[in-house]
mmCIF file of C-alpha atoms in Angstrom:
data_model
loop_
_atom_site.group_PDB
_atom_site.id
_atom_site.type_symbol
_atom_site.label_atom_id
_atom_site.label_comp_id
_atom_site.label_asym_id
_atom_site.label_seq_id
_atom_site.Cartn_x
_atom_site.Cartn_y
_atom_site.Cartn_z
ATOM 1 C CA MET L 1 31.832 -44.894 11.032
ATOM 2 C CA ASP L 2 34.957 -44.833 8.873
ATOM 3 C CA ASN L 3 34.613 -44.012 5.197
ATOM 4 C CA GLN L 4 35.529 -47.492 4.046
ATOM 5 C CA LYS L 5 36.307 -48.530 0.495
ATOM 6 C CA ILE L 6 33.164 -49.763 -1.246
ATOM 7 C CA ALA L 7 33.487 -53.335 -2.464
ATOM 8 C CA ASP L 8 33.523 -54.249 -6.150
ATOM 9 C CA SER L 9 30.276 -56.184 -5.714
ATOM 10 C CA GLU L 10 28.465 -53.098 -4.360
ATOM 11 C CA LEU L 11 29.812 -50.332 -6.592
ATOM 12 C CA ILE L 12 30.031 -52.070 -9.954
ATOM 13 C CA LEU L 13 32.050 -50.299 -12.646
ATOM 14 C CA ASN L 14 32.451 -51.251 -16.290
ATOM 15 C CA ASP L 15 35.901 -51.788 -17.844
ATOM 16 C CA ASP L 16 35.937 -48.213 -19.140
ATOM 17 C CA GLY L 17 35.326 -46.812 -15.652
ATOM 18 C CA SER L 18 31.628 -46.047 -16.178
ATOM 19 C CA ILE L 19 28.869 -46.925 -13.698
ATOM 20 C CA TYR L 20 27.365 -50.369 -14.327
ATOM 21 C CA HIS L 21 23.803 -49.829 -15.608
ATOM 22 C CA LEU L 22 23.838 -46.238 -16.828
ATOM 23 C CA ASN L 23 27.224 -46.662 -18.546
ATOM 24 C CA LEU L 24 28.082 -43.063 -17.599
ATOM 25 C CA LYS L 25 31.327 -41.554 -16.366
ATOM 26 C CA PRO L 26 31.201 -38.731 -13.790
ATOM 27 C CA GLU L 27 32.217 -36.052 -16.286
ATOM 28 C CA GLN L 28 29.332 -37.031 -18.587
ATOM 29 C CA LEU L 29 26.625 -36.008 -16.112
ATOM 30 C CA ALA L 30 25.299 -32.448 -15.769
ATOM 31 C CA PRO L 31 24.118 -30.970 -12.444
ATOM 32 C CA ILE L 32 20.558 -30.615 -13.788
ATOM 33 C CA VAL L 33 19.028 -33.938 -14.825
ATOM 34 C CA ILE L 34 15.753 -34.449 -16.661
ATOM 35 C CA THR L 35 14.304 -37.947 -16.367
ATOM 36 C CA VAL L 36 11.846 -39.474 -18.825
ATOM 37 C CA GLY L 37 10.444 -42.976 -18.903
ATOM 38 C CA ASP L 38 10.571 -43.672 -22.628
ATOM 39 C CA PRO L 39 14.077 -43.983 -24.163
ATOM 40 C CA GLU L 40 12.773 -42.398 -27.385
ATOM 41 C CA ARG L 41 11.764 -39.289 -25.422
ATOM 42 C CA VAL L 42 15.430 -38.540 -24.648
ATOM 43 C CA ALA L 43 16.036 -37.422 -28.225
ATOM 44 C CA GLN L 44 12.750 -35.521 -28.177
ATOM 45 C CA VAL L 45 14.150 -33.437 -25.286
ATOM 46 C CA SER L 46 17.723 -33.075 -26.565
ATOM 47 C CA ALA L 47 16.444 -31.972 -29.981
ATOM 48 C CA TYR L 48 16.018 -28.563 -28.348
ATOM 49 C CA PHE L 49 19.597 -28.475 -27.015
ATOM 50 C CA ASP L 50 21.994 -25.984 -28.554
ATOM 51 C CA HIS L 51 24.801 -28.516 -28.337
ATOM 52 C CA ILE L 52 25.071 -32.179 -27.305
ATOM 53 C CA GLU L 53 28.331 -33.302 -25.669
ATOM 54 C CA HIS L 54 27.601 -36.941 -24.927
ATOM 55 C CA LYS L 55 25.209 -39.644 -26.079
ATOM 56 C CA VAL L 56 25.345 -42.865 -24.056
ATOM 57 C CA VAL L 57 23.092 -45.903 -24.439
ATOM 58 C CA LYS L 58 22.835 -49.094 -22.419
ATOM 59 C CA ARG L 59 19.682 -51.194 -22.136
ATOM 60 C CA GLU L 60 16.717 -48.882 -21.523
ATOM 61 C CA PHE L 61 18.989 -46.205 -20.087
ATOM 62 C CA HIS L 62 19.692 -43.560 -22.733
ATOM 63 C CA THR L 63 21.494 -40.348 -21.757
ATOM 64 C CA HIS L 64 22.152 -37.145 -23.681
ATOM 65 C CA THR L 65 24.169 -34.355 -22.032
ATOM 66 C CA GLY L 66 24.461 -30.904 -23.542
ATOM 67 C CA PHE L 67 23.525 -27.243 -23.263
ATOM 68 C CA TYR L 68 20.221 -25.387 -23.536
ATOM 69 C CA LYS L 69 20.428 -21.581 -23.463
ATOM 70 C CA GLY L 70 23.611 -21.691 -21.406
ATOM 71 C CA LYS L 71 22.469 -24.331 -18.909
ATOM 72 C CA ARG L 72 24.242 -27.699 -18.903
ATOM 73 C CA LEU L 73 21.657 -30.482 -18.750
ATOM 74 C CA SER L 74 21.461 -34.249 -18.908
ATOM 75 C CA VAL L 75 18.326 -36.083 -19.991
ATOM 76 C CA ILE L 76 18.104 -39.775 -19.111
ATOM 77 C CA SER L 77 15.484 -42.457 -19.640
ATOM 78 C CA THR L 78 14.608 -44.525 -16.594
ATOM 79 C CA GLY L 79 12.235 -47.002 -18.148
ATOM 80 C CA ILE L 80 8.963 -47.701 -16.347
ATOM 81 C CA GLY L 81 8.547 -48.266 -12.623
ATOM 82 C CA THR L 82 10.142 -47.548 -9.265
ATOM 83 C CA ASP L 83 12.427 -50.591 -9.479
ATOM 84 C CA ASN L 84 14.278 -48.776 -12.266
ATOM 85 C CA ILE L 85 14.195 -45.544 -10.245
ATOM 86 C CA ASP L 86 16.153 -47.352 -7.519
ATOM 87 C CA ILE L 87 18.887 -48.180 -10.036
ATOM 88 C CA VAL L 88 18.977 -44.779 -11.732
ATOM 89 C CA PHE L 89 19.041 -42.669 -8.564
ATOM 90 C CA ASN L 90 21.672 -44.733 -6.776
ATOM 91 C CA GLU L 91 23.912 -44.571 -9.840
ATOM 92 C CA LEU L 92 23.303 -40.861 -10.473
ATOM 93 C CA ASP L 93 24.281 -40.169 -6.879
ATOM 94 C CA ALA L 94 27.347 -42.399 -7.152
ATOM 95 C CA LEU L 95 28.506 -40.459 -10.214
ATOM 96 C CA VAL L 96 28.730 -37.220 -8.243
ATOM 97 C CA ASN L 97 29.311 -38.344 -4.652
ATOM 98 C CA ILE L 98 31.625 -41.358 -4.821
ATOM 99 C CA ASP L 99 35.252 -41.205 -5.971
ATOM 100 C CA PHE L 100 35.534 -44.037 -8.489
ATOM 101 C CA ASN L 101 39.322 -44.216 -8.045
ATOM 102 C CA THR L 102 39.358 -44.611 -4.257
ATOM 103 C CA ARG L 103 35.866 -46.170 -4.147
ATOM 104 C CA LYS L 104 35.066 -43.937 -1.164
ATOM 105 C CA ILE L 105 32.308 -41.411 -0.504
ATOM 106 C CA LYS L 106 33.493 -37.864 -1.158
ATOM 107 C CA SER L 107 33.883 -35.478 1.776
ATOM 108 C CA GLN L 108 31.984 -32.752 -0.132
ATOM 109 C CA LEU L 109 28.654 -33.973 -1.464
ATOM 110 C CA GLN L 110 27.001 -32.558 -4.580
ATOM 111 C CA GLN L 111 23.271 -31.954 -4.867
ATOM 112 C CA LEU L 112 21.587 -32.687 -8.192
ATOM 113 C CA ASP L 113 18.410 -31.147 -9.560
ATOM 114 C CA ILE L 114 16.261 -33.959 -10.953
ATOM 115 C CA ILE L 115 13.153 -33.067 -12.945
ATOM 116 C CA ARG L 116 10.787 -35.741 -14.213
ATOM 117 C CA ILE L 117 8.893 -35.084 -17.432
ATOM 118 C CA GLY L 118 6.252 -37.792 -17.507
ATOM 119 C CA THR L 119 2.702 -38.719 -18.410
ATOM 120 C CA THR L 120 -0.210 -39.447 -16.130
ATOM 121 C CA GLY L 121 -3.894 -40.245 -15.831
ATOM 122 C CA ALA L 122 -6.172 -37.979 -13.805
ATOM 123 C CA VAL L 123 -8.791 -39.380 -11.419
ATOM 124 C CA GLN L 124 -10.732 -36.138 -10.885
ATOM 125 C CA PRO L 125 -13.225 -35.316 -13.678
ATOM 126 C CA HIS L 126 -12.404 -31.589 -13.660
ATOM 127 C CA ILE L 127 -8.731 -32.120 -14.629
ATOM 128 C CA ALA L 128 -8.491 -31.431 -18.329
ATOM 129 C CA ILE L 129 -6.887 -33.735 -20.861
ATOM 130 C CA ASP L 130 -3.617 -32.237 -22.196
ATOM 131 C CA SER L 131 -3.100 -30.102 -19.087
ATOM 132 C CA PHE L 132 0.058 -30.100 -16.913
ATOM 133 C CA LEU L 133 0.335 -31.080 -13.256
ATOM 134 C CA ILE L 134 3.079 -30.813 -10.612
ATOM 135 C CA SER L 135 3.127 -33.645 -8.089
ATOM 136 C CA GLN L 136 3.498 -31.703 -4.853
ATOM 137 C CA ARG L 137 3.205 -34.961 -2.924
ATOM 138 C CA ALA L 138 3.259 -38.601 -3.922
ATOM 139 C CA VAL L 139 1.792 -41.675 -2.271
ATOM 140 C CA GLY L 140 3.840 -44.756 -3.023
ATOM 141 C CA PHE L 141 1.924 -47.983 -3.491
ATOM 142 C CA ASP L 142 5.332 -49.489 -4.251
ATOM 143 C CA SER L 143 7.602 -50.541 -1.373
ATOM 144 C CA LEU L 144 10.832 -48.784 -2.392
ATOM 145 C CA LEU L 145 11.123 -46.387 0.562
ATOM 146 C CA HIS L 146 10.613 -49.228 3.049
ATOM 147 C CA TRP L 147 13.805 -50.938 1.822
ATOM 148 C CA TYR L 148 15.927 -48.051 3.173
ATOM 149 C CA LYS L 149 16.376 -46.766 6.698
ATOM 150 C CA ASN L 150 14.603 -43.441 6.835
ATOM 151 C CA ASP L 151 12.900 -40.945 9.107
ATOM 152 C CA ILE L 152 10.523 -39.427 6.539
ATOM 153 C CA PRO L 153 7.354 -38.536 8.520
ATOM 154 C CA GLN L 154 4.128 -40.156 7.350
ATOM 155 C CA GLU L 155 1.755 -37.760 9.171
ATOM 156 C CA THR L 156 -1.910 -38.782 9.396
ATOM 157 C CA PHE L 157 -2.397 -38.765 5.637
ATOM 158 C CA ILE L 158 -1.568 -42.420 5.113
ATOM 159 C CA ASP L 159 -3.775 -43.562 8.009
ATOM 160 C CA ALA L 160 -6.683 -41.590 6.576
ATOM 161 C CA LEU L 161 -6.062 -43.008 3.101
ATOM 162 C CA LEU L 162 -5.925 -46.616 4.310
ATOM 163 C CA GLU L 163 -9.164 -46.152 6.228
ATOM 164 C CA GLN L 164 -11.130 -44.332 3.554
ATOM 165 C CA ILE L 165 -10.253 -46.613 0.646
ATOM 166 C CA ASN L 166 -10.283 -49.780 2.795
ATOM 167 C CA PHE L 167 -6.868 -50.756 1.443
ATOM 168 C CA ASP L 168 -5.751 -54.365 1.807
ATOM 169 C CA LYS L 169 -2.446 -54.232 3.731
ATOM 170 C CA LYS L 170 -1.289 -57.519 2.232
ATOM 171 C CA LEU L 171 -0.432 -55.345 -0.786
ATOM 172 C CA GLY L 172 2.014 -53.376 1.379
ATOM 173 C CA VAL L 173 1.813 -50.161 3.374
ATOM 174 C CA PRO L 174 1.810 -46.980 1.247
ATOM 175 C CA TYR L 175 4.156 -44.089 2.068
ATOM 176 C CA LEU L 176 4.030 -40.335 1.567
ATOM 177 C CA VAL L 177 6.843 -38.209 0.109
ATOM 178 C CA SER L 178 7.038 -34.631 -1.177
ATOM 179 C CA CYS L 179 8.758 -32.760 -3.955
ATOM 180 C CA HIS L 180 11.516 -30.245 -3.207
ATOM 181 C CA LYS L 181 9.540 -27.054 -2.649
ATOM 182 C CA GLU L 182 12.172 -24.597 -3.896
ATOM 183 C CA LEU L 183 12.736 -26.580 -7.078
ATOM 184 C CA SER L 184 8.987 -26.915 -7.575
ATOM 185 C CA ASN L 185 8.571 -23.139 -7.350
ATOM 186 C CA ASN L 186 10.557 -22.749 -10.571
ATOM 187 C CA PHE L 187 7.715 -24.400 -12.474
ATOM 188 C CA GLN L 188 4.694 -22.718 -10.879
ATOM 189 C CA SER L 189 2.511 -21.134 -13.529
ATOM 190 C CA ILE L 190 -1.117 -20.534 -14.419
ATOM 191 C CA GLU L 191 -0.487 -23.252 -16.996
ATOM 192 C CA ILE L 192 0.074 -25.947 -14.392
ATOM 193 C CA LEU L 193 -1.965 -27.596 -11.633
ATOM 194 C CA ASN L 194 -0.707 -28.826 -8.264
ATOM 195 C CA GLY L 195 -1.714 -32.231 -7.005
ATOM 196 C CA THR L 196 -1.194 -35.352 -4.926
ATOM 197 C CA THR L 197 -0.099 -38.290 -7.041
ATOM 198 C CA ILE L 198 -0.487 -42.028 -6.521
ATOM 199 C CA THR L 199 2.437 -44.103 -7.795
ATOM 200 C CA ASN L 200 1.394 -47.664 -8.630
ATOM 201 C CA VAL L 201 3.477 -50.782 -9.247
ATOM 202 C CA GLY L 202 1.739 -51.562 -12.526
ATOM 203 C CA PHE L 203 -0.395 -50.101 -15.304
ATOM 204 C CA TYR L 204 -3.336 -52.500 -15.385
ATOM 205 C CA GLY L 205 -4.482 -54.243 -12.183
ATOM 206 C CA PRO L 206 -2.643 -51.898 -9.787
ATOM 207 C CA GLN L 207 -4.362 -48.941 -11.495
ATOM 208 C CA SER L 208 -7.720 -50.756 -11.498
ATOM 209 C CA ARG L 209 -7.728 -51.353 -15.262
ATOM 210 C CA GLN L 210 -9.470 -54.549 -16.335
ATOM 211 C CA LEU L 211 -8.893 -56.465 -19.555
ATOM 212 C CA ARG L 212 -9.135 -60.235 -18.949
ATOM 213 C CA LEU L 213 -7.995 -60.163 -15.311
ATOM 214 C CA GLN L 214 -10.111 -58.741 -12.517
ATOM 215 C CA PRO L 215 -8.260 -56.385 -10.111
ATOM 216 C CA SER L 216 -8.324 -57.452 -6.470
ATOM 217 C CA GLN L 217 -9.058 -53.907 -5.282
ATOM 218 C CA ASN L 218 -12.594 -53.249 -6.447
ATOM 219 C CA GLN L 219 -13.398 -49.682 -7.506
ATOM 220 C CA LEU L 220 -9.968 -48.446 -6.403
ATOM 221 C CA GLN L 221 -10.042 -45.571 -8.886
ATOM 222 C CA GLU L 222 -13.416 -44.348 -7.589
ATOM 223 C CA LYS L 223 -12.285 -44.650 -3.970
ATOM 224 C CA LEU L 224 -9.138 -42.655 -4.680
ATOM 225 C CA ALA L 225 -11.162 -39.970 -6.436
ATOM 226 C CA ALA L 226 -13.493 -39.689 -3.424
ATOM 227 C CA PHE L 227 -10.658 -39.491 -0.868
ATOM 228 C CA GLU L 228 -10.184 -36.237 1.040
ATOM 229 C CA HIS L 229 -7.972 -35.364 3.980
ATOM 230 C CA GLU L 230 -7.343 -31.870 5.340
ATOM 231 C CA GLY L 231 -8.244 -30.296 2.009
ATOM 232 C CA HIS L 232 -6.119 -32.670 -0.061
ATOM 233 C CA GLN L 233 -7.466 -34.959 -2.777
ATOM 234 C CA ILE L 234 -5.800 -37.520 -5.013
ATOM 235 C CA THR L 235 -5.391 -36.015 -8.472
ATOM 236 C CA ASN L 236 -3.617 -38.568 -10.655
ATOM 237 C CA LEU L 237 -1.978 -41.962 -11.105
ATOM 238 C CA GLU L 238 1.423 -42.859 -12.582
ATOM 239 C CA MET L 239 4.378 -45.193 -11.949
ATOM 240 C CA GLU L 240 7.590 -43.391 -10.891
ATOM 241 C CA THR L 241 7.058 -40.233 -8.822
ATOM 242 C CA SER L 242 7.033 -41.685 -5.297
ATOM 243 C CA GLY L 243 10.280 -43.516 -5.997
ATOM 244 C CA ILE L 244 11.856 -40.338 -7.367
ATOM 245 C CA TYR L 245 10.847 -38.297 -4.321
ATOM 246 C CA ALA L 246 11.855 -41.037 -1.892
ATOM 247 C CA MET L 247 15.330 -41.559 -3.346
ATOM 248 C CA ALA L 248 15.940 -37.831 -3.807
ATOM 249 C CA SER L 249 14.987 -37.163 -0.187
ATOM 250 C CA LEU L 250 17.183 -39.949 1.162
ATOM 251 C CA LEU L 251 20.161 -38.861 -0.963
ATOM 252 C CA SER L 252 19.616 -35.099 -0.397
ATOM 253 C CA HIS L 253 18.942 -34.222 -4.026
ATOM 254 C CA ARG L 254 16.216 -31.877 -5.262
ATOM 255 C CA ALA L 255 13.416 -33.466 -7.284
ATOM 256 C CA VAL L 256 10.113 -32.524 -8.863
ATOM 257 C CA SER L 257 7.744 -34.462 -11.096
ATOM 258 C CA LEU L 258 5.992 -32.666 -13.967
ATOM 259 C CA ASN L 259 3.127 -34.545 -15.599
ATOM 260 C CA ALA L 260 1.338 -34.282 -18.918
ATOM 261 C CA VAL L 261 -2.257 -35.418 -18.349
ATOM 262 C CA LEU L 262 -2.979 -37.763 -21.237
ATOM 263 C CA ALA L 263 -5.894 -39.697 -19.733
ATOM 264 C CA ASN L 264 -8.816 -38.975 -17.437
ATOM 265 C CA ARG L 265 -9.951 -42.159 -15.736
ATOM 266 C CA ALA L 266 -13.117 -40.529 -14.361
ATOM 267 C CA THR L 267 -14.387 -39.515 -17.790
ATOM 268 C CA GLY L 268 -12.835 -42.393 -19.745
ATOM 269 C CA SER L 269 -11.093 -40.016 -22.160
ATOM 270 C CA PHE L 270 -7.598 -39.999 -23.680
ATOM 271 C CA SER L 271 -5.623 -37.308 -25.479
ATOM 272 C CA LYS L 272 -6.133 -36.979 -29.232
ATOM 273 C CA HIS L 273 -2.572 -35.655 -29.641
ATOM 274 C CA PRO L 274 -0.390 -37.071 -26.840
ATOM 275 C CA GLU L 275 2.962 -36.440 -28.545
ATOM 276 C CA GLN L 276 2.210 -32.745 -28.998
ATOM 277 C CA THR L 277 1.150 -32.440 -25.360
ATOM 278 C CA VAL L 278 4.357 -34.055 -24.138
ATOM 279 C CA ASP L 279 6.361 -31.820 -26.463
ATOM 280 C CA ARG L 280 4.687 -28.725 -25.008
ATOM 281 C CA LEU L 281 5.639 -29.902 -21.505
ATOM 282 C CA ILE L 282 9.231 -30.452 -22.652
ATOM 283 C CA GLN L 283 9.452 -26.922 -24.032
ATOM 284 C CA PHE L 284 7.804 -25.473 -20.915
ATOM 285 C CA THR L 285 10.277 -27.311 -18.661
ATOM 286 C CA LEU L 286 13.377 -26.352 -20.639
ATOM 287 C CA ASP L 287 12.384 -22.698 -20.812
ATOM 288 C CA ARG L 288 11.763 -22.590 -17.065
ATOM 289 C CA ILE L 289 15.183 -24.124 -16.390
ATOM 290 C CA ALA L 290 16.823 -21.599 -18.723
ATOM 291 C CA THR L 291 15.424 -18.505 -16.990
ATOM 292 C CA ASP L 292 17.695 -16.293 -14.906
ATOM 293 C CA ASN L 293 15.247 -16.773 -12.011
ATOM 294 C CA TYR L 294 15.836 -20.548 -11.853
ATOM 295 C CA LYS L 295 17.201 -21.427 -8.434
#
């Protein structure tokens, strides 16, 4: 298929030549990208930078690009949910792999490193509050991957999950995606756990929280905690990781999701100092990126 010019309606650029939602120009993006959900957390990360080159803000998408111990980094807020991940990842990829002048895909593609620093709730009682967890695999209860042609294998894991938790398929069929193993290895430490993460489409009903509305999936949290397949258990719940891994895999970027455990749903507990825990994860992540062994 010819490398045709991408229409204005598909690749939308602002008057200053920046990409539509993120408001970034190609030269404003670093090859290593940290994503956070909360726009206010961008400044919390960049406060450790030695130098900030660019600060760009549009809607919930805040970006700071600069240097930390010789490494050029961008930190960008995605907002909450995999719908925003779809926007952010397509536009990040466009910034490095589409020529905005010709509106054509470049012949030489660039691979980004994308590292999520996020928060999560554990479902296993032994996972300590204020600990760190790498999502080695993610199960998407969102539908993002299914909207793209893909050949990502689903193995027997999803079949086992659907059977054991008696999942109602009218909610959609979950999918399984993995982190980039080599990138993940940069963050392995005795300080951090490895787990299988569920990404949900909401914070309350989809994660089996009940205020005034009753969730349709009774005891989902308990069923997820009891699930086991070939030595794997579900460790935690959050709202972006499956989308990050899906889009990174489809676009051939490297991605890993690092989680600060602020809640334990099994014990009903929540961190007494969540901001300090997130800040420790930020420092841990930056220092790992800055090492000479990072690859």
